[in-house]
Coordinates of C-alpha atoms in Angstrom, one line a residue:
X27 CA 18.0 -5.7 -11.5
X28 CA 21.1 -4.5 -11.6
X29 CA 23.9 -4.0 -7.8
X30 CA 25.3 -6.6 -5.4
X31 CA 22.4 -9.0 -3.6
X32 CA 22.7 -8.6 -0.1
X33 CA 20.8 -9.7 3.2
X34 CA 20.2 -8.3 6.4
X35 CA 21.6 -8.9 9.5
X36 CA 19.1 -10.0 12.2
X37 CA 20.4 -8.8 15.8
X38 CA 19.5 -12.0 17.6
X39 CA 19.5 -10.4 20.8
X40 CA 17.1 -8.4 20.0
X41 CA 14.7 -11.2 19.3
X42 CA 12.6 -13.1 22.4
X43 CA 12.2 -16.7 21.9
X44 CA 9.7 -16.6 25.1
X45 CA 7.7 -14.1 24.1
X46 CA 4.1 -15.5 24.9
X47 CA 1.2 -12.9 23.9
X48 CA -0.8 -9.7 24.0
X49 CA -2.5 -9.2 27.2
X50 CA -5.5 -6.9 27.2
X51 CA -6.1 -4.4 29.5
X52 CA -8.4 -2.5 30.4
X53 CA -6.7 0.7 31.5
X54 CA -8.5 3.6 30.1
X55 CA -6.7 5.8 27.1
X56 CA -7.2 9.5 28.3
X57 CA -9.0 10.8 24.5
X58 CA -9.3 15.2 23.9
X59 CA -11.2 15.9 21.0
X60 CA -10.0 19.2 19.2
X61 CA -13.2 20.3 16.5
X62 CA -11.8 21.7 13.4
X63 CA -12.9 25.3 12.3
X64 CA -13.2 23.8 8.7
X65 CA -12.6 20.5 7.5
X66 CA -9.7 18.9 6.3
X67 CA -9.0 18.9 2.2
X68 CA -9.7 15.4 1.1
X69 CA -9.7 14.6 -2.3
X70 CA -11.2 11.8 -3.5
X71 CA -10.6 9.3 -6.3
X72 CA -11.9 10.4 -9.9
X73 CA -13.5 7.5 -12.0
X74 CA -9.8 7.9 -14.4
X75 CA -7.8 7.1 -10.7
X76 CA -9.1 2.8 -10.7
X77 CA -6.1 1.6 -10.6
X78 CA -4.3 0.1 -7.0
X79 CA -1.1 1.6 -7.6
X80 CA -3.4 5.0 -7.5
X81 CA -5.6 3.6 -3.9
X82 CA -2.4 3.0 -2.6
X83 CA -0.6 6.5 -3.3
X84 CA -4.2 8.3 -3.0
X85 CA -7.2 6.9 -1.8
X86 CA -5.0 5.9 1.5
X87 CA -2.6 8.5 1.9
X88 CA -2.0 9.7 5.5
X89 CA -3.5 14.5 5.3
X90 CA -1.6 13.6 8.9
X91 CA 1.6 15.3 9.0
X92 CA 4.6 15.2 11.7
X93 CA 7.4 17.2 12.2
X94 CA 10.6 15.2 14.0
X95 CA 11.7 18.3 15.3
X96 CA 8.8 18.7 17.0
X97 CA 7.3 15.7 17.7
X98 CA 4.0 16.9 19.9
X99 CA 3.8 19.3 16.4
X100 CA 1.2 17.8 13.6
X101 CA 0.0 19.9 10.8
X102 CA -3.1 18.6 8.2
X103 CA -4.4 21.2 4.7
X104 CA -7.4 21.8 5.3
X105 CA -10.2 23.5 2.4
X106 CA -10.0 27.0 3.0
X107 CA -6.2 26.1 1.7
X108 CA -4.8 26.2 4.8
X109 CA -1.9 25.0 6.1
X110 CA -2.8 24.2 9.7
X111 CA -0.3 23.7 13.0
X112 CA -1.6 21.8 16.3
X113 CA 1.4 21.7 19.4
X114 CA 0.4 20.3 22.4
X115 CA 1.3 21.9 25.2
X116 CA -1.2 20.4 28.2
X117 CA -3.7 18.0 27.6
X118 CA -6.3 18.8 29.3
X119 CA -6.1 22.5 27.8
X120 CA -6.4 21.5 24.5
X121 CA -6.1 24.8 21.9
X122 CA -6.9 25.3 18.4
X123 CA -5.5 24.4 15.4
X124 CA -3.4 27.6 13.7
X125 CA -3.2 29.3 10.1
X126 CA 1.1 28.8 9.5
X127 CA 0.5 28.9 5.8
X128 CA -1.7 29.6 2.6
X129 CA -0.8 28.3 -0.6
X130 CA -1.7 31.0 -2.7
X131 CA -3.7 30.1 -5.6
X132 CA -6.9 28.6 -6.0
X133 CA -6.5 24.5 -6.1
X134 CA -10.0 23.6 -7.0
X135 CA -9.4 24.8 -11.0
X136 CA -7.0 22.2 -11.5
X137 CA -9.5 18.9 -12.5
X138 CA -7.0 16.4 -12.0
X139 CA -5.2 18.5 -8.3
X140 CA -4.8 15.6 -6.1
X141 CA -3.9 15.9 -2.4
X142 CA -1.7 18.8 -1.1
X143 CA 1.0 16.6 1.2
X144 CA 3.7 18.3 2.3
X145 CA 7.2 16.7 4.3
X146 CA 9.9 19.2 6.6
X147 CA 13.4 18.1 5.9
X148 CA 14.9 19.9 8.6
X149 CA 13.7 22.5 11.3
X150 CA 13.9 24.0 9.2
X151 CA 13.1 23.7 6.0
X152 CA 9.7 22.0 5.0
X153 CA 8.9 21.1 1.2
X154 CA 4.9 21.4 -0.4
X155 CA 2.9 20.5 -3.2
X156 CA -0.5 21.6 -3.3
X157 CA -1.3 19.0 -5.8
X158 CA -1.8 20.9 -9.1
X159 CA 1.8 20.1 -10.2
X160 CA 2.9 23.3 -8.1
X161 CA 6.2 22.9 -6.0
X162 CA 6.9 24.5 -2.2
X163 CA 9.8 25.7 -0.5
X164 CA 8.9 26.9 2.8
X165 CA 11.5 28.8 4.7
X166 CA 10.4 28.4 8.7
X167 CA 12.1 30.3 11.1
X168 CA 12.5 30.1 15.1
X169 CA 10.3 27.5 16.9
X170 CA 8.1 30.3 18.2
X171 CA 7.4 31.5 14.5
X172 CA 6.6 28.0 13.1
X173 CA 3.9 27.8 16.1
X174 CA 2.3 31.6 15.7
X175 CA 4.0 33.1 13.4
X176 CA 3.6 32.3 8.9
X177 CA 5.6 30.2 6.8
X178 CA 8.2 32.5 4.5
X179 CA 8.4 31.1 0.5
X180 CA 11.9 30.4 -1.0
X181 CA 10.9 28.4 -3.8
X182 CA 8.0 27.8 -5.8
X183 CA 7.9 26.1 -9.1
X184 CA 4.9 24.6 -11.9
X185 CA 6.8 21.2 -12.4
X186 CA 4.0 19.4 -15.2
X187 CA 1.6 16.9 -13.9
X188 CA 0.7 16.7 -10.5
X189 CA 2.2 14.9 -7.8
X190 CA 2.9 14.4 -4.1
X191 CA 5.8 14.5 -1.9
X192 CA 7.1 11.6 -0.7
X193 CA 10.6 12.3 1.2
X194 CA 12.1 15.5 1.3
X195 CA 15.9 16.6 3.6
X196 CA 17.8 19.5 3.4
X197 CA 21.7 19.6 3.8
X198 CA 25.0 21.7 2.6
X199 CA 27.1 20.6 0.1
X200 CA 30.0 22.1 -2.0
X201 CA 29.3 26.2 -0.9
X202 CA 25.2 25.4 -1.8
X203 CA 21.8 24.6 0.6
X204 CA 20.0 22.3 -1.1
X205 CA 17.1 20.4 -0.9
X206 CA 16.4 16.8 -2.1
X207 CA 12.8 15.6 -2.6
X208 CA 11.1 13.2 -4.0
X209 CA 8.0 13.1 -5.6
X210 CA 5.6 11.0 -6.8
X211 CA 3.5 10.5 -9.7
X212 CA 1.0 7.9 -11.4
X213 CA 1.1 8.3 -15.0
X214 CA -0.3 7.5 -18.3
X215 CA 1.5 4.8 -19.6
X216 CA -0.3 3.9 -23.5
X217 CA 2.7 1.9 -24.4
X218 CA 1.4 -0.5 -21.8
X219 CA -1.6 -2.9 -23.7
X220 CA -1.6 -5.8 -21.3
X221 CA -0.8 -4.4 -17.3
X222 CA -2.8 -1.6 -16.1
X223 CA -2.4 1.6 -18.1
X224 CA -0.5 3.2 -16.2
X225 CA 3.4 3.7 -14.9
X226 CA 4.9 5.0 -11.0
X227 CA 6.9 8.0 -11.8
X228 CA 9.3 8.8 -8.3
X229 CA 11.2 12.1 -9.4
X230 CA 14.2 13.7 -7.6
X231 CA 14.0 17.0 -7.4
X232 CA 16.7 18.8 -6.0
X233 CA 17.4 22.8 -5.6
X234 CA 20.0 25.0 -4.3
X235 CA 21.2 28.1 -4.0
X236 CA 24.8 29.3 -2.3
X237 CA 25.5 29.3 1.0
X238 CA 26.0 32.9 1.9
X239 CA 23.1 34.1 0.7
X240 CA 20.6 34.1 3.2
X241 CA 17.3 35.6 0.8
X242 CA 18.8 34.5 -2.6
X243 CA 17.0 32.1 -4.6
X244 CA 16.7 28.3 -5.1
X245 CA 16.9 26.8 -8.5
X246 CA 17.1 23.5 -9.8
X247 CA 20.1 21.8 -10.2
X248 CA 19.0 18.9 -11.5
X249 CA 15.6 16.7 -11.9
X250 CA 16.3 12.1 -12.3
X251 CA 13.5 10.0 -12.6
X252 CA 12.7 6.5 -11.6
X253 CA 10.0 4.9 -13.1
X254 CA 8.0 1.6 -12.1
X255 CA 5.6 0.0 -12.3
X256 CA 3.8 -0.2 -8.6
X257 CA 3.7 2.8 -5.8
X258 CA 6.8 2.2 -3.4
X259 CA 6.0 1.5 -0.1
X260 CA 9.0 3.0 1.3
X261 CA 11.8 5.8 -0.5
X262 CA 13.8 7.6 1.2
X263 CA 16.4 10.2 0.1
X264 CA 19.7 9.2 2.0
X265 CA 21.1 12.4 4.6
X266 CA 23.3 14.1 1.8
X267 CA 22.4 13.4 -1.0
X268 CA 24.6 10.9 -2.4
X269 CA 21.2 8.2 -3.4
X270 CA 18.1 7.1 -2.6
X271 CA 16.3 3.7 -1.2
X272 CA 13.4 1.7 -1.8
X273 CA 11.0 -1.0 -0.9
X274 CA 8.8 -1.8 -4.2
X275 CA 7.2 -4.4 -5.1
X276 CA 8.1 -4.5 -9.2
X277 CA 11.5 -2.9 -9.9
X278 CA 12.2 0.7 -10.6
X279 CA 14.8 2.4 -13.0
X280 CA 16.5 5.2 -13.2
X281 CA 15.0 7.3 -17.2
X282 CA 18.6 9.0 -17.9
X283 CA 16.9 10.7 -21.1
X284 CA 13.5 12.7 -19.4
X285 CA 12.3 13.8 -23.0
X286 CA 11.8 9.6 -23.6
X287 CA 11.0 7.9 -20.4
X288 CA 10.6 4.8 -22.6
X289 CA 14.1 4.4 -23.3
X290 CA 14.7 0.6 -22.3
X291 CA 16.4 -1.1 -19.4
X292 CA 19.7 -2.5 -20.1
X293 CA 17.4 -5.5 -18.4
X294 CA 15.1 -5.7 -21.1
X295 CA 17.7 -5.2 -24.0
X296 CA 18.6 -8.6 -23.1
X297 CA 15.5 -9.2 -23.1
X298 CA 15.6 -8.1 -26.4
X299 CA 18.6 -10.0 -27.5
X300 CA 17.3 -13.5 -25.7
X301 CA 14.7 -13.5 -29.0
X302 CA 16.7 -13.2 -31.4
X303 CA 18.0 -16.4 -34.0
X304 CA 21.0 -18.4 -31.2
X305 CA 24.0 -18.1 -33.2
X306 CA 24.2 -21.3 -32.0
X307 CA 22.9 -24.2 -30.6
X308 CA 25.0 -26.8 -27.8
X309 CA 23.7 -29.7 -26.1
X310 CA 25.9 -32.4 -23.9
X311 CA 25.7 -35.9 -22.6
X312 CA 28.2 -36.9 -19.9
X313 CA 31.5 -37.1 -22.3
X314 CA 31.4 -34.9 -24.9
X315 CA 29.1 -31.5 -25.7
X316 CA 28.6 -31.0 -29.3
X317 CA 28.3 -27.6 -30.8
X318 CA 26.0 -26.4 -34.1
X319 CA 25.9 -23.9 -36.5
X320 CA 24.6 -22.5 -40.2
X321 CA 27.9 -20.8 -42.7
X322 CA 27.2 -18.1 -43.5
X323 CA 25.6 -18.4 -47.5
X324 CA 28.8 -18.7 -50.1
X325 CA 31.0 -19.5 -47.4
X326 CA 32.5 -23.6 -48.3
X327 CA 34.6 -25.6 -45.7
X328 CA 37.8 -24.1 -47.2
X329 CA 36.2 -21.3 -45.6
X330 CA 36.0 -22.2 -42.1
X331 CA 39.0 -21.9 -38.9
X332 CA 38.4 -24.2 -35.8
X333 CA 41.0 -24.0 -33.1
X334 CA 40.5 -26.3 -30.2
X335 CA 42.4 -25.2 -27.1
X336 CA 42.3 -27.5 -23.5
X337 CA 39.9 -24.7 -21.9
X338 CA 39.3 -22.4 -25.0
X339 CA 37.5 -23.2 -28.2
X340 CA 38.2 -20.6 -31.6
X341 CA 35.4 -20.6 -34.2
X342 CA 36.7 -18.0 -37.0
X343 CA 35.1 -17.2 -40.8
X344 CA 37.2 -15.7 -43.9
X345 CA 36.3 -12.1 -44.6
X346 CA 34.6 -12.1 -41.4
X347 CA 36.4 -12.4 -38.4
X348 CA 35.6 -14.6 -35.1
X349 CA 32.5 -16.5 -35.0
X350 CA 33.0 -17.8 -31.8
X351 CA 35.7 -17.4 -28.8
X352 CA 36.3 -18.1 -25.1
X353 CA 36.8 -19.5 -22.7
X354 CA 34.9 -22.6 -22.0
X355 CA 32.9 -23.3 -19.3
X356 CA 35.7 -26.8 -17.9
X357 CA 38.6 -28.0 -20.2
X358 CA 38.6 -30.6 -23.2
X359 CA 40.3 -33.2 -24.5
X360 CA 42.0 -31.3 -27.8
X361 CA 42.8 -34.6 -29.8
X362 CA 39.6 -36.3 -28.9
X363 CA 37.7 -32.6 -30.4
X364 CA 36.5 -32.9 -34.3
X365 CA 33.9 -31.2 -36.7
X366 CA 32.5 -32.4 -39.2
X367 CA 30.4 -30.5 -42.2
X368 CA 26.4 -31.6 -42.5
X369 CA 23.4 -31.0 -45.0
X370 CA 23.9 -27.8 -46.3
X371 CA 25.8 -25.0 -44.3
X372 CA 25.2 -26.7 -41.6
X373 CA 28.7 -27.6 -38.8
X374 CA 29.0 -30.1 -35.8
X375 CA 31.9 -29.1 -33.4
X376 CA 31.8 -32.2 -31.3
X377 CA 33.8 -31.5 -27.8
X378 CA 35.7 -34.7 -25.8
X379 CA 35.3 -33.2 -21.2
X380 CA 38.3 -34.2 -20.4
X381 CA 35.8 -34.8 -16.9
X382 CA 33.0 -37.2 -17.7
X383 CA 29.6 -37.2 -15.6
X384 CA 30.4 -33.2 -15.2
X385 CA 27.9 -30.9 -16.4
X386 CA 28.4 -27.6 -18.3
X387 CA 25.7 -25.0 -16.7
X388 CA 27.2 -23.0 -20.4
X389 CA 29.9 -23.5 -23.7
X390 CA 31.7 -20.6 -24.2
X391 CA 32.1 -18.6 -20.0
X392 CA 29.6 -14.9 -20.3
X393 CA 28.4 -15.7 -24.2
X394 CA 24.9 -15.1 -24.4
X395 CA 24.6 -15.9 -28.1
X396 CA 23.6 -19.5 -28.2
X397 CA 20.8 -21.8 -26.9
X398 CA 20.9 -24.7 -25.1
X399 CA 18.5 -27.9 -26.0
X400 CA 18.6 -30.5 -23.5
X401 CA 18.8 -34.6 -23.8
X402 CA 15.1 -35.9 -24.0
X403 CA 17.0 -38.9 -22.1
X404 CA 18.5 -36.7 -19.6
X405 CA 15.6 -34.6 -18.8
X406 CA 13.2 -37.5 -18.0
X407 CA 16.2 -39.1 -15.8
X408 CA 16.2 -35.5 -13.6
X409 CA 12.2 -35.8 -14.0
X410 CA 12.4 -39.4 -12.8
X411 CA 14.8 -38.8 -9.6
X412 CA 12.4 -35.9 -8.8
X413 CA 8.9 -37.3 -9.1
X414 CA 8.9 -38.1 -4.9
X415 CA 8.5 -34.8 -4.6
X416 CA 5.8 -34.1 -7.0
X417 CA 2.6 -35.6 -6.9
X418 CA -1.3 -34.0 -8.4
X419 CA -2.8 -34.7 -5.0
X420 CA -2.7 -32.4 -2.1
X421 CA -1.0 -36.0 0.2
X422 CA -1.4 -38.7 -1.5
X423 CA 0.6 -40.9 1.0
X424 CA -0.7 -40.2 4.5
X425 CA 1.3 -42.5 6.7
X426 CA 4.8 -41.5 5.1
X427 CA 7.0 -40.1 7.7
X428 CA 7.6 -37.0 5.4
X429 CA 4.5 -35.7 4.3
X430 CA 4.5 -33.2 1.3
X431 CA 2.9 -29.0 2.7
X432 CA 0.2 -29.3 3.4
X433 CA -1.5 -25.7 2.1
X434 CA -4.5 -25.9 3.3
X435 CA -2.6 -26.0 6.8
X436 CA -1.8 -23.2 6.4
X437 CA -3.0 -19.6 7.4
X438 CA -3.6 -16.3 5.7
X439 CA -0.9 -14.6 7.4
X440 CA 1.5 -17.4 6.5
X441 CA 1.0 -16.7 2.6
X442 CA 3.6 -13.6 0.8
X443 CA 1.1 -12.6 -2.4
X444 CA 4.6 -9.9 -2.9
X445 CA 7.1 -12.6 -3.4
X446 CA 9.4 -10.5 -5.5
X447 CA 9.3 -7.4 -3.3
X448 CA 13.3 -5.2 -3.1
X449 CA 15.2 -2.7 -0.8
X450 CA 17.0 -1.0 -3.3
X451 CA 20.0 1.5 -2.8
X452 CA 20.1 3.8 -5.7
X453 CA 23.4 5.4 -6.5
X454 CA 22.8 9.3 -7.2
X455 CA 25.2 9.8 -9.1
X456 CA 25.9 6.8 -11.3
X457 CA 21.7 5.7 -11.4
X458 CA 21.9 2.5 -10.5
X459 CA 21.5 0.3 -8.1
X460 CA 24.6 -0.4 -6.2
X461 CA 22.4 -2.5 -3.6
X462 CA 19.8 -4.9 -3.5
X463 CA 18.0 -7.1 -1.0
X464 CA 14.6 -10.0 -1.8
X465 CA 12.1 -9.2 0.8
X466 CA 10.0 -12.1 -0.3
X467 CA 9.2 -13.6 3.2
X468 CA 9.2 -10.1 5.0
X469 CA 6.6 -8.2 3.7
X470 CA 7.3 -4.4 4.5
X471 CA 4.9 -3.3 7.6
X472 CA 5.3 0.4 8.4
X473 CA 8.0 3.3 8.3
X474 CA 8.5 6.0 11.2
X475 CA 10.9 8.5 12.3
X476 CA 12.6 7.3 15.2
X477 CA 16.1 10.0 15.1
X478 CA 15.1 13.5 12.9
X479 CA 19.1 13.4 11.5
X480 CA 18.4 9.8 10.2
X481 CA 16.4 8.6 6.7
X482 CA 13.3 7.1 7.9
X483 CA 12.6 3.7 9.6
X484 CA 11.3 0.7 8.0
X485 CA 9.4 -2.1 10.1
X486 CA 8.9 -5.3 7.9
X487 CA 8.3 -8.8 8.9
X488 CA 9.9 -11.5 10.6
X489 CA 8.1 -15.0 11.4
X490 CA 5.7 -13.8 13.8
X491 CA 7.7 -10.5 14.7
X492 CA 7.9 -7.2 13.2
X493 CA 12.0 -6.0 13.1
X494 CA 12.9 -2.1 13.0
X495 CA 15.2 -1.9 10.7
X496 CA 17.4 2.1 11.0
X497 CA 19.2 2.9 6.8
X498 CA 22.5 4.3 7.7
X499 CA 24.4 4.8 4.0
X500 CA 27.4 6.1 6.0
X501 CA 28.1 2.1 6.5
X502 CA 27.7 0.1 3.3
X503 CA 29.0 -2.4 4.5
X504 CA 25.9 -2.4 7.2
X505 CA 23.3 0.0 5.4
X506 CA 20.4 -1.3 7.2
X507 CA 20.6 -1.9 11.1
X508 CA 18.2 -4.0 12.7
X509 CA 17.5 -1.6 16.0
X510 CA 14.0 -2.7 17.5
X511 CA 11.7 -5.8 17.8
X512 CA 7.9 -5.9 18.2
X513 CA 7.2 -9.7 18.9
X514 CA 4.6 -11.1 17.4
X515 CA 3.6 -7.8 16.0
X516 CA 3.5 -9.1 12.0
X517 CA 1.8 -12.6 13.7
X518 CA -1.3 -9.9 15.4
X519 CA -1.4 -7.4 12.2
X520 CA -2.3 -9.7 9.7
X521 CA -5.6 -10.8 12.0
X522 CA -6.8 -6.9 11.7
X523 CA -8.4 -7.4 7.8
X524 CA -9.9 -2.9 8.0
X525 CA -6.9 -1.5 8.9
X526 CA -5.5 1.9 7.0
X527 CA -2.8 3.0 9.2
X528 CA 0.2 1.3 10.8
X529 CA 3.2 3.4 12.8
X530 CA 4.3 2.9 16.0
X531 CA 6.7 5.6 18.4
X532 CA 10.1 7.0 18.1
X533 CA 11.4 5.6 21.5
X534 CA 9.6 1.9 20.6
X535 CA 8.1 2.0 23.2
X536 CA 4.5 0.9 21.7
X537 CA 3.3 0.5 18.1
X538 CA -0.7 1.4 16.9
X539 CA -2.5 0.5 13.9
X540 CA -5.9 2.1 13.9
X541 CA -9.1 0.6 11.4
X542 CA -11.0 3.0 8.4
X543 CA -13.1 4.3 11.1
X544 CA -13.3 4.4 15.2
X545 CA -10.9 2.1 16.3
X546 CA -7.4 2.4 17.6
X547 CA -5.0 -0.6 18.2
X548 CA -2.3 -0.6 20.8
X549 CA 0.7 -3.0 21.2
X550 CA 3.2 -2.0 24.0
X551 CA 6.3 -3.3 24.5
X552 CA 6.6 -5.5 27.8
X553 CA 6.9 -3.3 31.5
X554 CA 7.9 -5.4 34.4
X555 CA 5.1 -6.0 37.0
X556 CA 4.3 -5.1 40.2
X557 CA 2.9 -8.4 41.8
X558 CA 3.9 -12.3 41.4
X559 CA 2.8 -13.3 38.6
X560 CA 3.2 -17.4 37.6
X561 CA 2.7 -20.0 34.2
X562 CA 0.7 -22.9 34.8
X563 CA 1.8 -24.9 31.5
X564 CA 5.4 -23.7 32.7
X565 CA 4.9 -22.9 36.4
X566 CA 7.8 -20.4 35.9
X567 CA 7.5 -16.5 37.1
X568 CA 6.3 -14.6 34.6
X569 CA 8.3 -10.7 35.1
X570 CA 6.9 -9.7 32.3
X571 CA 3.9 -8.4 30.7
X572 CA 3.2 -6.5 27.3
X573 CA -0.4 -5.3 27.1
X574 CA -2.7 -4.5 24.4
X575 CA -5.7 -1.7 24.4
X576 CA -8.1 -1.2 22.1
X577 CA -9.6 2.6 21.8
X578 CA -12.7 4.0 20.2
X579 CA -13.3 7.0 18.9
X580 CA -17.0 9.4 19.5
X581 CA -17.0 10.2 15.3
X582 CA -17.7 8.0 12.5
X583 CA -16.1 10.0 10.1
X584 CA -13.3 8.0 8.8
X585 CA -10.0 8.5 9.6
X586 CA -7.4 9.9 7.3
X587 CA -4.5 10.5 9.9
X588 CA -2.4 9.0 12.2
X589 CA 0.9 10.3 13.5
X590 CA 2.4 8.6 17.3
X591 CA 4.2 10.4 19.5
X592 CA 6.0 9.3 22.2
X593 CA 3.5 10.1 24.6
X594 CA 0.8 10.4 22.2
X595 CA -1.5 9.6 18.8
X596 CA -3.0 11.8 17.4
X597 CA -5.6 10.7 15.1
X598 CA -7.7 12.8 12.8
X599 CA -10.6 13.1 10.7
X600 CA -13.0 14.5 8.2
X601 CA -13.1 17.4 11.4
X602 CA -11.9 16.3 14.2
X603 CA -8.4 15.8 15.9
X604 CA -8.3 13.6 18.6
X605 CA -5.7 12.7 21.3
X606 CA -5.3 10.0 22.8
X607 CA -2.2 9.7 26.0
X608 CA -0.9 7.0 25.5
X609 CA 2.6 7.3 27.4
X610 CA 2.8 9.9 30.6
X611 CA 5.9 12.1 30.0
X612 CA 9.1 10.7 31.3

């Protein structure tokens, strides 16, 4: 993958090495239930949607949506094609969800329909998908309009295969009002014979109109596609539309030619080059480097010209120009270097190292046309030196001071299956990766919005903790800023085998996860205690306690949606919207 490899910078001041554990609290959590007029428009997976990517993208879809600019408002789409809005004004007097928009077409007529999806690009703009392949851009009036009035369609167009909306932004660029939106689909891939037979398409669509035309029509400016082999955990557009950031198990690449989505990438082209017959072979000892190749048919030693320089080599063939030329990995002794003709058309070039014992990593710097052949004696010597680090037995010598790692002692949450997961930033102009972070030992946990004007945050596991990261596109040297920590949450969540959704409050006061049915677990940040507590083992006073609470829904219907505000948790099931009061309003 192209791009500069970089790393995430952890803020040590946000870590608590003395954190002990979460204490189970039996304090009651007020829970209010609102019955829905119509069931949620859940779309189950079809028989042809059998891959893990289909399950991640559509089977585990969060049907409850939040408006970050109205934190106690949530939205869902019901079976009557209505977008329903629910806002909490008073916990003890819950209202009913109200209709703010209705899709103008019959959604059930589409055989390959996906779940309807939405995302708030700003406080006034929403992007919607009906699940049949049509994108809607909706304008909301003032706050009262968004609560009681219906939204206004400013753009709707069928874009092709069904998709879901992943992320969207609203910005003003070059006197144009631009709506950028990311659309995700899982498409059949006939060329993928050995894999699942599908690929993931992440399309970046930009629609715009003149800024001074309030009622002007929006037109699509650009459509760019990213293709990959796994559903991204996280994908978001930068606030000014200059790039895209994503976390994915397998790499993605932009496709410049939309007509040919299988056009090979630079990496694939390089792989094809590596499959070709090498132009030459080379091997080395401690004192010499030997290069061998074949002359073309009809050529003799009189047609060959080889020049030795201390740090360079130049091999050319008459009427065919340069065969090999460039800077050598290290200097050679020109007087001791020579070449001879072997049987047939073979040529052997011997280069004497100026620094005996120096191991060359390559013959000619940046040249990929040759193949290195390791010396069997040298390979055997290296293997013998490493013999003490390997064994067919788990622990052949228990009395050893440094026994090898015993994999059986690892707990399940310590085993990272997705060891090639990467965090990438793609430039929107050149369509190339500019920053790449390998997240092999830092699994992705969840996404949430802390500040509506900024990109969504994401949480990663670091050791046993969950660290929260805020993407900051304006800081090229530090694109991802560590903003908060949930102590030991990375370890705790790994034990929840049935977890479905995971999130936290925008002010980081608590995190919460829910299982597929009924149970919700809440983990609060450490807070001061009113009474004096002592740690018996260490004999010290405990000034703060982190509480864990468990809530259980009355219904046994599966949980379809999960959102958090600073004060409340919103839990959506098929026919009920439950509101759990977590914090009192400050």
